[in-house]
Amino acid sequence: GQQLNQSPQSMFIQEGEDVSMNCTSSSIFNTWLWYKQDPGEGPVLLIALYKAGELTSNGRLTAQFGITRKDSFLNISASIPSDVGIYFCAGTNTGNQFYFGTGTSLTVIP
Amino acid sequence: DAGITQSPRYKITETGRQVTLMCHQTWSHSYMFWYRQDLGHGLRLIYYSAAADITDKGEVPDGYVVSRSKTENFPLTLESATRSQTSVYFCASSEFQREGTDTQYFGPGTRLTVL
């Protein structure tokens, strides 16, 4: 199945720094989703985007639905240790087929 | 509690045994999914269901069987477990309300080891 290209693959940052990651696809999507997965847990939905150009925030997290509908971006401001985990994106057009990114592993150094 | 629950959370079994992983959601979502997550492969779709009594294959269905007699339950059965089925299994659900408002929620996962 199609996997979305997500970058970077991993990040090591100092506490307090901002983080940016992105996800690209060869296909357009109507919906972009961003998840965080902690070790041993299921992915937790962070932000859902439904409109090209849309910018949506959830606390220190901000995500954008790319104008081309083929990409999406996630920013985390002022990172804290509990931000550690794997972040991945997902795109869908139909609700019954979701395509997932390869994941970005985030490590926050106190 | 509301949401998606999976049971068991951990399971160790032997090659050739039948194993059933349970999934239950309380949102009455139409769609339910089973994924497996393996290092290097990310999330791969095994089966999905659009409604009760409607199921369809995903990317990696071989060796798995699903059923959905009730909207809220979507069990996954490994008829004769193999070591290659050692993985973390996630159940998910979504509601396709209208175009562009899809959201998918995941359960906590079942870590299955086949010896």
CSV table of C-alpha atoms in Angstrom, one decimal:
chain,number,residue,atom,x,y,z
A,1,GLY,CA,0.0,0.0,0.0
A,2,GLN,CA,1.0,3.6,-0.5
A,3,GLN,CA,3.0,5.1,2.3
A,4,LEU,CA,3.3,8.8,2.6
A,5,ASN,CA,6.8,10.4,2.8
A,6,GLN,CA,7.4,11.9,6.2
A,7,SER,CA,10.4,13.9,7.2
A,8,PRO,CA,12.6,14.1,9.1
A,9,GLN,CA,12.7,10.4,10.2
A,10,SER,CA,14.0,11.4,13.6
A,11,MET,CA,14.8,14.5,15.6
A,12,PHE,CA,16.8,15.2,18.7
A,13,ILE,CA,16.1,18.6,20.1
A,14,GLN,CA,16.6,20.5,23.3
A,15,GLU,CA,13.7,21.2,25.6
A,16,GLY,CA,12.1,24.5,24.7
A,17,GLU,CA,12.9,24.4,21.0
A,18,ASP,CA,10.3,24.4,18.2
A,19,VAL,CA,9.8,21.4,16.0
A,20,SER,CA,8.7,21.1,12.4
A,21,MET,CA,7.9,18.0,10.4
A,22,ASN,CA,6.1,17.4,7.1
A,23,CYS,CA,4.3,14.8,5.1
A,24,THR,CA,4.1,14.6,1.3
A,25,SER,CA,2.1,12.4,-1.0
A,26,SER,CA,1.9,11.8,-4.7
A,27,SER,CA,-1.9,11.9,-4.4
A,28,ILE,CA,-4.2,14.5,-3.2
A,29,PHE,CA,-6.3,14.1,-0.1
A,30,ASN,CA,-9.5,15.6,1.3
A,31,THR,CA,-8.4,14.9,4.9
A,32,TRP,CA,-5.1,15.0,6.6
A,33,LEU,CA,-4.7,13.6,10.2
A,34,TRP,CA,-1.7,13.9,12.6
A,35,TYR,CA,-1.2,11.3,15.3
A,36,LYS,CA,1.2,10.8,18.2
A,37,GLN,CA,2.2,7.3,19.4
A,38,ASP,CA,3.8,6.7,22.7
A,39,PRO,CA,5.8,3.4,23.3
A,40,GLY,CA,3.4,0.5,23.9
A,41,GLU,CA,0.3,2.6,23.1
A,42,GLY,CA,-2.0,3.2,20.2
A,43,PRO,CA,-1.8,6.3,18.0
A,44,VAL,CA,-3.7,9.2,19.5
A,45,LEU,CA,-5.3,11.7,17.1
A,46,LEU,CA,-3.8,15.2,17.6
A,47,ILE,CA,-5.2,17.3,14.8
A,48,ALA,CA,-7.5,16.8,11.8
A,49,LEU,CA,-7.5,19.0,8.7
A,50,TYR,CA,-10.3,19.1,6.2
A,51,LYS,CA,-9.6,22.0,3.9
A,52,ALA,CA,-6.7,23.0,1.7
A,53,GLY,CA,-4.8,25.9,3.3
A,54,GLU,CA,-6.4,25.3,6.6
A,55,LEU,CA,-4.3,26.0,9.7
A,56,THR,CA,-5.4,24.3,12.9
A,57,SER,CA,-4.0,24.5,16.4
A,58,ASN,CA,-4.2,22.2,19.4
A,59,GLY,CA,-2.3,23.8,22.3
A,60,ARG,CA,1.3,24.0,21.3
A,61,LEU,CA,0.7,22.0,18.2
A,62,THR,CA,-0.2,23.6,14.8
A,63,ALA,CA,-0.8,21.8,11.6
A,64,GLN,CA,-1.5,23.0,8.1
A,65,PHE,CA,-3.2,21.4,5.1
A,66,GLY,CA,-1.0,22.2,2.1
A,67,ILE,CA,-2.5,24.2,-0.7
A,68,THR,CA,-1.7,21.5,-3.3
A,69,ARG,CA,-3.6,19.0,-1.0
A,70,LYS,CA,-0.5,16.7,-1.4
A,71,ASP,CA,1.2,17.8,1.8
A,72,SER,CA,0.8,18.7,5.4
A,73,PHE,CA,2.9,20.2,8.1
A,74,LEU,CA,3.0,19.8,11.9
A,75,ASN,CA,4.8,22.3,14.2
A,76,ILE,CA,5.3,21.9,17.9
A,77,SER,CA,6.3,25.0,19.8
A,78,ALA,CA,8.4,25.2,23.0
A,79,SER,CA,8.9,21.4,23.2
A,80,ILE,CA,8.7,19.6,26.6
A,81,PRO,CA,9.9,16.1,27.6
A,82,SER,CA,6.4,14.6,27.3
A,83,ASP,CA,6.4,15.5,23.6
A,84,VAL,CA,8.7,12.5,23.1
A,85,GLY,CA,7.2,9.9,20.8
A,86,ILE,CA,6.5,9.0,17.2
A,87,TYR,CA,4.4,11.4,15.1
A,88,PHE,CA,2.9,10.3,12.0
A,89,CYS,CA,0.5,11.7,9.4
A,90,ALA,CA,-2.4,10.0,7.6
A,91,GLY,CA,-4.4,11.0,4.5
A,92,THR,CA,-7.7,9.9,3.3
A,93,ASN,CA,-10.4,10.6,0.7
A,94,THR,CA,-13.0,8.1,1.4
A,95,GLY,CA,-13.1,7.2,5.0
A,96,ASN,CA,-12.4,3.6,4.4
A,97,GLN,CA,-8.8,3.8,3.1
A,98,PHE,CA,-6.2,5.7,5.1
A,99,TYR,CA,-2.6,6.1,4.1
A,100,PHE,CA,0.0,6.6,6.7
A,101,GLY,CA,3.3,8.3,6.9
A,102,THR,CA,6.5,6.6,7.8
A,103,GLY,CA,6.7,8.4,11.1
A,104,THR,CA,9.0,11.0,12.8
A,105,SER,CA,10.6,9.9,16.0
A,106,LEU,CA,11.0,12.9,18.4
A,107,THR,CA,13.5,12.9,21.3
A,108,VAL,CA,13.5,15.9,23.6
A,109,ILE,CA,16.6,16.4,25.7
A,110,PRO,CA,15.9,18.1,29.0
B,1,ASP,CA,-15.6,3.9,29.2
B,2,ALA,CA,-16.2,5.4,25.8
B,3,GLY,CA,-13.9,4.8,22.9
B,4,ILE,CA,-12.2,1.7,21.5
B,5,THR,CA,-11.0,-1.1,23.6
B,6,GLN,CA,-8.9,-4.1,22.7
B,7,SER,CA,-8.4,-7.4,24.4
B,8,PRO,CA,-6.2,-8.9,25.4
B,9,ARG,CA,-3.4,-6.3,25.5
B,10,TYR,CA,-0.7,-9.0,25.5
B,11,LYS,CA,-0.9,-12.5,24.1
B,12,ILE,CA,1.6,-15.3,23.8
B,13,THR,CA,0.7,-18.3,21.7
B,14,GLU,CA,2.2,-21.2,19.9
B,15,THR,CA,2.5,-21.8,16.2
B,16,GLY,CA,-0.6,-23.5,14.8
B,17,ARG,CA,-3.0,-22.3,17.5
B,18,GLN,CA,-6.1,-20.3,16.8
B,19,VAL,CA,-6.1,-16.8,18.4
B,20,THR,CA,-8.9,-14.2,18.5
B,21,LEU,CA,-8.2,-10.6,19.2
B,22,MET,CA,-11.2,-8.6,20.3
B,23,CYS,CA,-12.1,-5.0,19.5
B,24,HIS,CA,-15.1,-3.0,20.8
B,25,GLN,CA,-16.1,0.6,20.1
B,26,THR,CA,-18.8,2.7,21.8
B,27,TRP,CA,-19.2,5.4,19.2
B,28,SER,CA,-21.3,3.4,16.8
B,29,HIS,CA,-18.9,4.3,14.0
B,30,SER,CA,-19.7,2.6,10.7
B,31,TYR,CA,-16.1,1.7,9.8
B,32,MET,CA,-13.8,-0.5,11.7
B,33,PHE,CA,-10.3,-1.6,10.8
B,34,TRP,CA,-7.5,-4.0,11.8
B,35,TYR,CA,-3.9,-3.0,11.3
B,36,ARG,CA,-0.7,-4.6,12.1
B,37,GLN,CA,2.4,-2.5,13.0
B,38,ASP,CA,5.9,-3.9,12.4
B,39,LEU,CA,9.2,-2.2,12.4
B,40,GLY,CA,10.1,-1.1,8.9
B,41,HIS,CA,6.6,-1.5,7.6
B,42,GLY,CA,4.5,1.0,9.5
B,43,LEU,CA,0.8,0.4,9.8
B,44,ARG,CA,-0.6,-2.1,7.3
B,45,LEU,CA,-4.3,-2.7,6.9
B,46,ILE,CA,-5.4,-6.3,7.4
B,47,TYR,CA,-9.2,-6.0,7.0
B,48,TYR,CA,-11.8,-3.4,7.3
B,49,SER,CA,-15.6,-3.3,7.7
B,50,ALA,CA,-18.0,-0.7,6.4
B,51,ALA,CA,-20.9,-1.9,8.5
B,52,ALA,CA,-22.2,-4.9,10.3
B,53,ASP,CA,-21.9,-8.0,8.0
B,54,ILE,CA,-19.8,-6.1,5.5
B,55,THR,CA,-16.0,-6.8,5.5
B,56,ASP,CA,-13.3,-6.4,3.0
B,57,LYS,CA,-9.6,-7.3,2.6
B,58,GLY,CA,-6.8,-4.9,3.1
B,59,GLU,CA,-3.2,-5.0,2.2
B,60,VAL,CA,-2.2,-8.1,4.2
B,61,PRO,CA,-5.3,-10.4,4.8
B,62,ASP,CA,-3.7,-13.8,4.4
B,63,GLY,CA,-4.0,-15.9,7.5
B,64,TYR,CA,-6.6,-13.7,9.1
B,65,VAL,CA,-10.4,-13.9,9.4
B,66,VAL,CA,-12.8,-11.2,10.6
B,67,SER,CA,-16.5,-11.0,11.3
B,68,ARG,CA,-18.8,-8.2,12.3
B,69,SER,CA,-22.2,-9.3,13.5
B,70,LYS,CA,-22.7,-6.2,15.6
B,71,THR,CA,-21.7,-2.7,14.8
B,72,GLU,CA,-19.6,-2.3,18.0
B,73,ASN,CA,-17.5,-5.4,17.7
B,74,PHE,CA,-14.9,-6.5,15.2
B,75,PRO,CA,-12.9,-9.5,16.2
B,76,LEU,CA,-9.8,-10.7,14.3
B,77,THR,CA,-9.0,-14.4,14.2
B,78,LEU,CA,-5.7,-16.0,13.4
B,79,GLU,CA,-6.8,-19.4,12.3
B,80,SER,CA,-3.4,-21.1,12.6
B,81,ALA,CA,-0.9,-18.7,14.0
B,82,THR,CA,2.5,-18.4,12.4
B,83,ARG,CA,5.7,-16.7,13.7
B,84,SER,CA,5.4,-14.1,11.0
B,85,GLN,CA,2.2,-13.0,12.6
B,86,THR,CA,4.1,-11.8,15.7
B,87,SER,CA,3.2,-8.1,15.7
B,88,VAL,CA,1.3,-5.3,17.4
B,89,TYR,CA,-2.3,-5.3,16.2
B,90,PHE,CA,-4.4,-2.1,16.3
B,91,CYS,CA,-8.1,-1.8,15.9
B,92,ALA,CA,-9.5,1.5,14.6
B,93,SER,CA,-12.8,3.0,13.8
B,94,SER,CA,-14.0,6.0,11.7
B,95,GLU,CA,-17.2,7.6,10.6
B,96,PHE,CA,-17.6,8.8,7.1
B,97,GLN,CA,-20.1,11.6,7.7
B,98,ARG,CA,-19.6,13.6,4.5
B,99,GLU,CA,-16.7,14.2,2.2
B,100,GLY,CA,-13.8,15.7,4.0
B,101,THR,CA,-14.7,15.0,7.5
B,102,ASP,CA,-13.2,11.6,8.1
B,103,THR,CA,-11.4,10.9,11.4
B,104,GLN,CA,-9.9,7.6,12.5
B,105,TYR,CA,-9.4,6.6,16.1
B,106,PHE,CA,-7.2,3.8,17.3
B,107,GLY,CA,-7.4,1.3,20.2
B,108,PRO,CA,-4.5,0.7,22.6
B,109,GLY,CA,-3.2,-2.3,20.7
B,110,THR,CA,-2.6,-6.0,21.3
B,111,ARG,CA,1.0,-7.2,21.4
B,112,LEU,CA,0.9,-10.8,20.0
B,113,THR,CA,3.9,-13.1,20.2
B,114,VAL,CA,3.8,-16.4,18.3
B,115,LEU,CA,6.4,-18.9,19.5
